[in-house]
């Protein structure tokens, strides 16, 4: 299922962070939470992440 999801901002590939239960868009610098097994793909729910 992860392969079908893309960042709603950039349409780039998302990376799964199992430890934090997030889908990370490195292109947008956002991390989208996964709650009760459901990815929350709303920009307003995403957290800014630091660039590596």
PDB file of N, CA and C in Angstrom:
ATOM      1  N   UNK A   1       0.820  -1.193   0.000  1.00  0.00           N
ATOM      2  CA  UNK A   1       0.000   0.000   0.000  1.00  0.00           C
ATOM      3  C   UNK A   1       0.864   1.257   0.000  1.00  0.00           C
ATOM      4  N   UNK A   2       2.004   1.221   0.659  1.00  0.00           N
ATOM      5  CA  UNK A   2       2.892   2.382   0.739  1.00  0.00           C
ATOM      6  C   UNK A   2       3.293   2.880  -0.652  1.00  0.00           C
ATOM      7  N   UNK A   3       3.462   1.964  -1.586  1.00  0.00           N
ATOM      8  CA  UNK A   3       3.875   2.348  -2.926  1.00  0.00           C
ATOM      9  C   UNK A   3       2.845   3.247  -3.613  1.00  0.00           C
ATOM     10  N   UNK A   4       1.590   3.146  -3.220  1.00  0.00           N
ATOM     11  CA  UNK A   4       0.516   3.929  -3.846  1.00  0.00           C
ATOM     12  C   UNK A   4       0.430   5.340  -3.267  1.00  0.00           C
ATOM     13  N   UNK A   5       1.013   5.573  -2.093  1.00  0.00           N
ATOM     14  CA  UNK A   5       0.926   6.887  -1.456  1.00  0.00           C
ATOM     15  C   UNK A   5       2.083   7.779  -1.892  1.00  0.00           C
ATOM     16  N   UNK A   6       1.775   9.042  -2.141  1.00  0.00           N
ATOM     17  CA  UNK A   6       2.790  10.038  -2.459  1.00  0.00           C
ATOM     18  C   UNK A   6       2.518  11.282  -1.627  1.00  0.00           C
ATOM     19  N   UNK A   7       3.496  12.139  -1.535  1.00  0.00           N
ATOM     20  CA  UNK A   7       3.349  13.387  -0.794  1.00  0.00           C
ATOM     21  C   UNK A   7       2.271  14.244  -1.454  1.00  0.00           C
ATOM     22  N   UNK A   8       1.316  14.750  -0.671  1.00  0.00           N
ATOM     23  CA  UNK A   8       0.263  15.580  -1.249  1.00  0.00           C
ATOM     24  C   UNK A   8       0.763  16.957  -1.707  1.00  0.00           C
ATOM     25  N   UNK A   9       1.953  17.345  -1.280  1.00  0.00           N
ATOM     26  CA  UNK A   9       2.505  18.642  -1.656  1.00  0.00           C
ATOM     27  C   UNK A   9       3.355  18.538  -2.917  1.00  0.00           C
ATOM     28  N   UNK A  10       4.302  17.598  -2.920  1.00  0.00           N
ATOM     29  CA  UNK A  10       5.271  17.498  -4.015  1.00  0.00           C
ATOM     30  C   UNK A  10       5.019  16.317  -4.952  1.00  0.00           C
ATOM     31  N   UNK A  11       4.172  15.395  -4.546  1.00  0.00           N
ATOM     32  CA  UNK A  11       3.906  14.153  -5.280  1.00  0.00           C
ATOM     33  C   UNK A  11       5.143  13.252  -5.355  1.00  0.00           C
ATOM     34  N   UNK A  12       6.072  13.465  -4.431  1.00  0.00           N
ATOM     35  CA  UNK A  12       7.287  12.658  -4.354  1.00  0.00           C
ATOM     36  C   UNK A  12       7.024  11.407  -3.513  1.00  0.00           C
ATOM     37  N   UNK A  13       7.950  10.470  -3.595  1.00  0.00           N
ATOM     38  CA  UNK A  13       7.886   9.223  -2.843  1.00  0.00           C
ATOM     39  C   UNK A  13       7.984   9.502  -1.344  1.00  0.00           C
ATOM     40  N   UNK A  14       7.248   8.720  -0.559  1.00  0.00           N
ATOM     41  CA  UNK A  14       7.299   8.818   0.897  1.00  0.00           C
ATOM     42  C   UNK A  14       8.140   7.685   1.461  1.00  0.00           C
ATOM     43  N   UNK A  15       8.761   7.942   2.600  1.00  0.00           N
ATOM     44  CA  UNK A  15       9.577   6.936   3.279  1.00  0.00           C
ATOM     45  C   UNK A  15       8.947   6.646   4.634  1.00  0.00           C
ATOM     46  N   UNK A  16       8.825   5.360   4.961  1.00  0.00           N
ATOM     47  CA  UNK A  16       8.188   4.923   6.202  1.00  0.00           C
ATOM     48  C   UNK A  16       9.190   4.916   7.336  1.00  0.00           C
ATOM     49  N   UNK A  17       8.873   5.624   8.414  1.00  0.00           N
ATOM     50  CA  UNK A  17       9.672   5.616   9.639  1.00  0.00           C
ATOM     51  C   UNK A  17       8.889   4.810  10.672  1.00  0.00           C
ATOM     52  N   UNK A  18       9.265   3.544  10.832  1.00  0.00           N
ATOM     53  CA  UNK A  18       8.538   2.636  11.721  1.00  0.00           C
ATOM     54  C   UNK A  18       8.637   3.064  13.180  1.00  0.00           C
ATOM     55  N   UNK A  19       9.784   3.591  13.583  1.00  0.00           N
ATOM     56  CA  UNK A  19       9.984   3.975  14.976  1.00  0.00           C
ATOM     57  C   UNK A  19       9.062   5.128  15.385  1.00  0.00           C
ATOM     58  N   UNK A  20       8.856   6.063  14.490  1.00  0.00           N
ATOM     59  CA  UNK A  20       8.024   7.231  14.790  1.00  0.00           C
ATOM     60  C   UNK A  20       6.600   7.098  14.259  1.00  0.00           C
ATOM     61  N   UNK A  21       6.326   6.023  13.521  1.00  0.00           N
ATOM     62  CA  UNK A  21       5.014   5.827  12.900  1.00  0.00           C
ATOM     63  C   UNK A  21       4.635   7.043  12.055  1.00  0.00           C
ATOM     64  N   UNK A  22       5.507   7.351  11.083  1.00  0.00           N
ATOM     65  CA  UNK A  22       5.309   8.482  10.194  1.00  0.00           C
ATOM     66  C   UNK A  22       5.670   8.105   8.768  1.00  0.00           C
ATOM     67  N   UNK A  23       5.075   8.824   7.838  1.00  0.00           N
ATOM     68  CA  UNK A  23       5.486   8.775   6.442  1.00  0.00           C
ATOM     69  C   UNK A  23       6.194  10.089   6.163  1.00  0.00           C
ATOM     70  N   UNK A  24       7.440  10.004   5.725  1.00  0.00           N
ATOM     71  CA  UNK A  24       8.286  11.179   5.585  1.00  0.00           C
ATOM     72  C   UNK A  24       8.441  11.561   4.116  1.00  0.00           C
ATOM     73  N   UNK A  25       8.195  12.838   3.835  1.00  0.00           N
ATOM     74  CA  UNK A  25       8.459  13.410   2.519  1.00  0.00           C
ATOM     75  C   UNK A  25       9.704  14.268   2.659  1.00  0.00           C
ATOM     76  N   UNK A  26      10.820  13.748   2.200  1.00  0.00           N
ATOM     77  CA  UNK A  26      12.068  14.514   2.284  1.00  0.00           C
ATOM     78  C   UNK A  26      12.012  15.722   1.363  1.00  0.00           C
ATOM     79  N   UNK A  27      11.332  15.599   0.236  1.00  0.00           N
ATOM     80  CA  UNK A  27      11.226  16.699  -0.725  1.00  0.00           C
ATOM     81  C   UNK A  27      10.492  17.891  -0.129  1.00  0.00           C
ATOM     82  N   UNK A  28       9.464  17.651   0.653  1.00  0.00           N
ATOM     83  CA  UNK A  28       8.675  18.727   1.261  1.00  0.00           C
ATOM     84  C   UNK A  28       9.151  19.074   2.670  1.00  0.00           C
ATOM     85  N   UNK A  29       9.973  18.201   3.258  1.00  0.00           N
ATOM     86  CA  UNK A  29      10.415  18.428   4.631  1.00  0.00           C
ATOM     87  C   UNK A  29       9.295  18.239   5.633  1.00  0.00           C
ATOM     88  N   UNK A  30       8.400  17.274   5.339  1.00  0.00           N
ATOM     89  CA  UNK A  30       7.243  17.023   6.199  1.00  0.00           C
ATOM     90  C   UNK A  30       7.176  15.556   6.602  1.00  0.00           C
ATOM     91  N   UNK A  31       6.620  15.320   7.784  1.00  0.00           N
ATOM     92  CA  UNK A  31       6.372  13.962   8.260  1.00  0.00           C
ATOM     93  C   UNK A  31       4.885  13.845   8.578  1.00  0.00           C
ATOM     94  N   UNK A  32       4.225  12.917   7.898  1.00  0.00           N
ATOM     95  CA  UNK A  32       2.789  12.704   8.074  1.00  0.00           C
ATOM     96  C   UNK A  32       2.576  11.563   9.069  1.00  0.00           C
ATOM     97  N   UNK A  33       1.771  11.781  10.099  1.00  0.00           N
ATOM     98  CA  UNK A  33       1.585  10.755  11.131  1.00  0.00           C
ATOM     99  C   UNK A  33       0.741   9.582  10.647  1.00  0.00           C
ATOM    100  N   UNK A  34       0.965   8.443  11.285  1.00  0.00           N
ATOM    101  CA  UNK A  34       0.126   7.267  11.077  1.00  0.00           C
ATOM    102  C   UNK A  34      -0.549   6.997  12.413  1.00  0.00           C
ATOM    103  N   UNK A  35      -1.873   7.055  12.419  1.00  0.00           N
ATOM    104  CA  UNK A  35      -2.639   6.852  13.651  1.00  0.00           C
ATOM    105  C   UNK A  35      -3.553   5.651  13.487  1.00  0.00           C
ATOM    106  N   UNK A  36      -3.440   4.705  14.399  1.00  0.00           N
ATOM    107  CA  UNK A  36      -4.249   3.481  14.359  1.00  0.00           C
ATOM    108  C   UNK A  36      -4.144   2.795  12.998  1.00  0.00           C
ATOM    109  N   UNK A  37      -2.944   2.850  12.414  1.00  0.00           N
ATOM    110  CA  UNK A  37      -2.701   2.194  11.136  1.00  0.00           C
ATOM    111  C   UNK A  37      -3.165   2.972   9.913  1.00  0.00           C
ATOM    112  N   UNK A  38      -3.646   4.202  10.124  1.00  0.00           N
ATOM    113  CA  UNK A  38      -4.157   5.008   9.018  1.00  0.00           C
ATOM    114  C   UNK A  38      -3.244   6.217   8.805  1.00  0.00           C
ATOM    115  N   UNK A  39      -2.668   6.359   7.600  1.00  0.00           N
ATOM    116  CA  UNK A  39      -1.848   7.532   7.339  1.00  0.00           C
ATOM    117  C   UNK A  39      -2.720   8.786   7.229  1.00  0.00           C
ATOM    118  N   UNK A  40      -2.322   9.827   7.936  1.00  0.00           N
ATOM    119  CA  UNK A  40      -3.042  11.102   7.917  1.00  0.00           C
ATOM    120  C   UNK A  40      -2.287  12.017   6.949  1.00  0.00           C
ATOM    121  N   UNK A  41      -2.797  12.138   5.736  1.00  0.00           N
ATOM    122  CA  UNK A  41      -2.094  12.825   4.660  1.00  0.00           C
ATOM    123  C   UNK A  41      -2.541  14.281   4.502  1.00  0.00           C
ATOM    124  N   UNK A  42      -2.850  14.926   5.595  1.00  0.00           N
ATOM    125  CA  UNK A  42      -3.254  16.326   5.592  1.00  0.00           C
ATOM    126  C   UNK A  42      -2.057  17.197   5.956  1.00  0.00           C
ATOM    127  N   UNK A  43      -1.805  18.226   5.159  1.00  0.00           N
ATOM    128  CA  UNK A  43      -0.667  19.097   5.411  1.00  0.00           C
ATOM    129  C   UNK A  43      -0.759  19.729   6.795  1.00  0.00           C
ATOM    130  N   UNK A  44      -1.949  20.065   7.238  1.00  0.00           N
ATOM    131  CA  UNK A  44      -2.131  20.666   8.552  1.00  0.00           C
ATOM    132  C   UNK A  44      -1.786  19.729   9.707  1.00  0.00           C
ATOM    133  N   UNK A  45      -1.769  18.435   9.467  1.00  0.00           N
ATOM    134  CA  UNK A  45      -1.429  17.448  10.494  1.00  0.00           C
ATOM    135  C   UNK A  45       0.051  17.060  10.455  1.00  0.00           C
ATOM    136  N   UNK A  46       0.745  17.433   9.398  1.00  0.00           N
ATOM    137  CA  UNK A  46       2.152  17.055   9.222  1.00  0.00           C
ATOM    138  C   UNK A  46       3.048  17.909  10.097  1.00  0.00           C
ATOM    139  N   UNK A  47       4.226  17.351  10.413  1.00  0.00           N
ATOM    140  CA  UNK A  47       5.224  18.073  11.196  1.00  0.00           C
ATOM    141  C   UNK A  47       6.405  18.394  10.291  1.00  0.00           C
ATOM    142  N   UNK A  48       6.974  19.592  10.490  1.00  0.00           N
ATOM    143  CA  UNK A  48       8.190  19.965   9.781  1.00  0.00           C
ATOM    144  C   UNK A  48       9.324  19.085  10.272  1.00  0.00           C
ATOM    145  N   UNK A  49      10.194  18.684   9.372  1.00  0.00           N
ATOM    146  CA  UNK A  49      11.373  17.923   9.750  1.00  0.00           C
ATOM    147  C   UNK A  49      12.614  18.691   9.324  1.00  0.00           C
ATOM    148  N   UNK A  50      13.711  18.408   9.996  1.00  0.00           N
ATOM    149  CA  UNK A  50      14.973  19.044   9.659  1.00  0.00           C
ATOM    150  C   UNK A  50      15.595  18.336   8.471  1.00  0.00           C
ATOM    151  N   UNK A  51      16.231  19.093   7.607  1.00  0.00           N
ATOM    152  CA  UNK A  51      16.957  18.512   6.474  1.00  0.00           C
ATOM    153  C   UNK A  51      18.225  17.857   6.994  1.00  0.00           C
ATOM    154  N   UNK A  52      18.548  16.693   6.432  1.00  0.00           N
ATOM    155  CA  UNK A  52      19.762  15.980   6.852  1.00  0.00           C
ATOM    156  C   UNK A  52      20.978  16.498   6.150  1.00  0.00           C
TER     157      UNK A  52
END
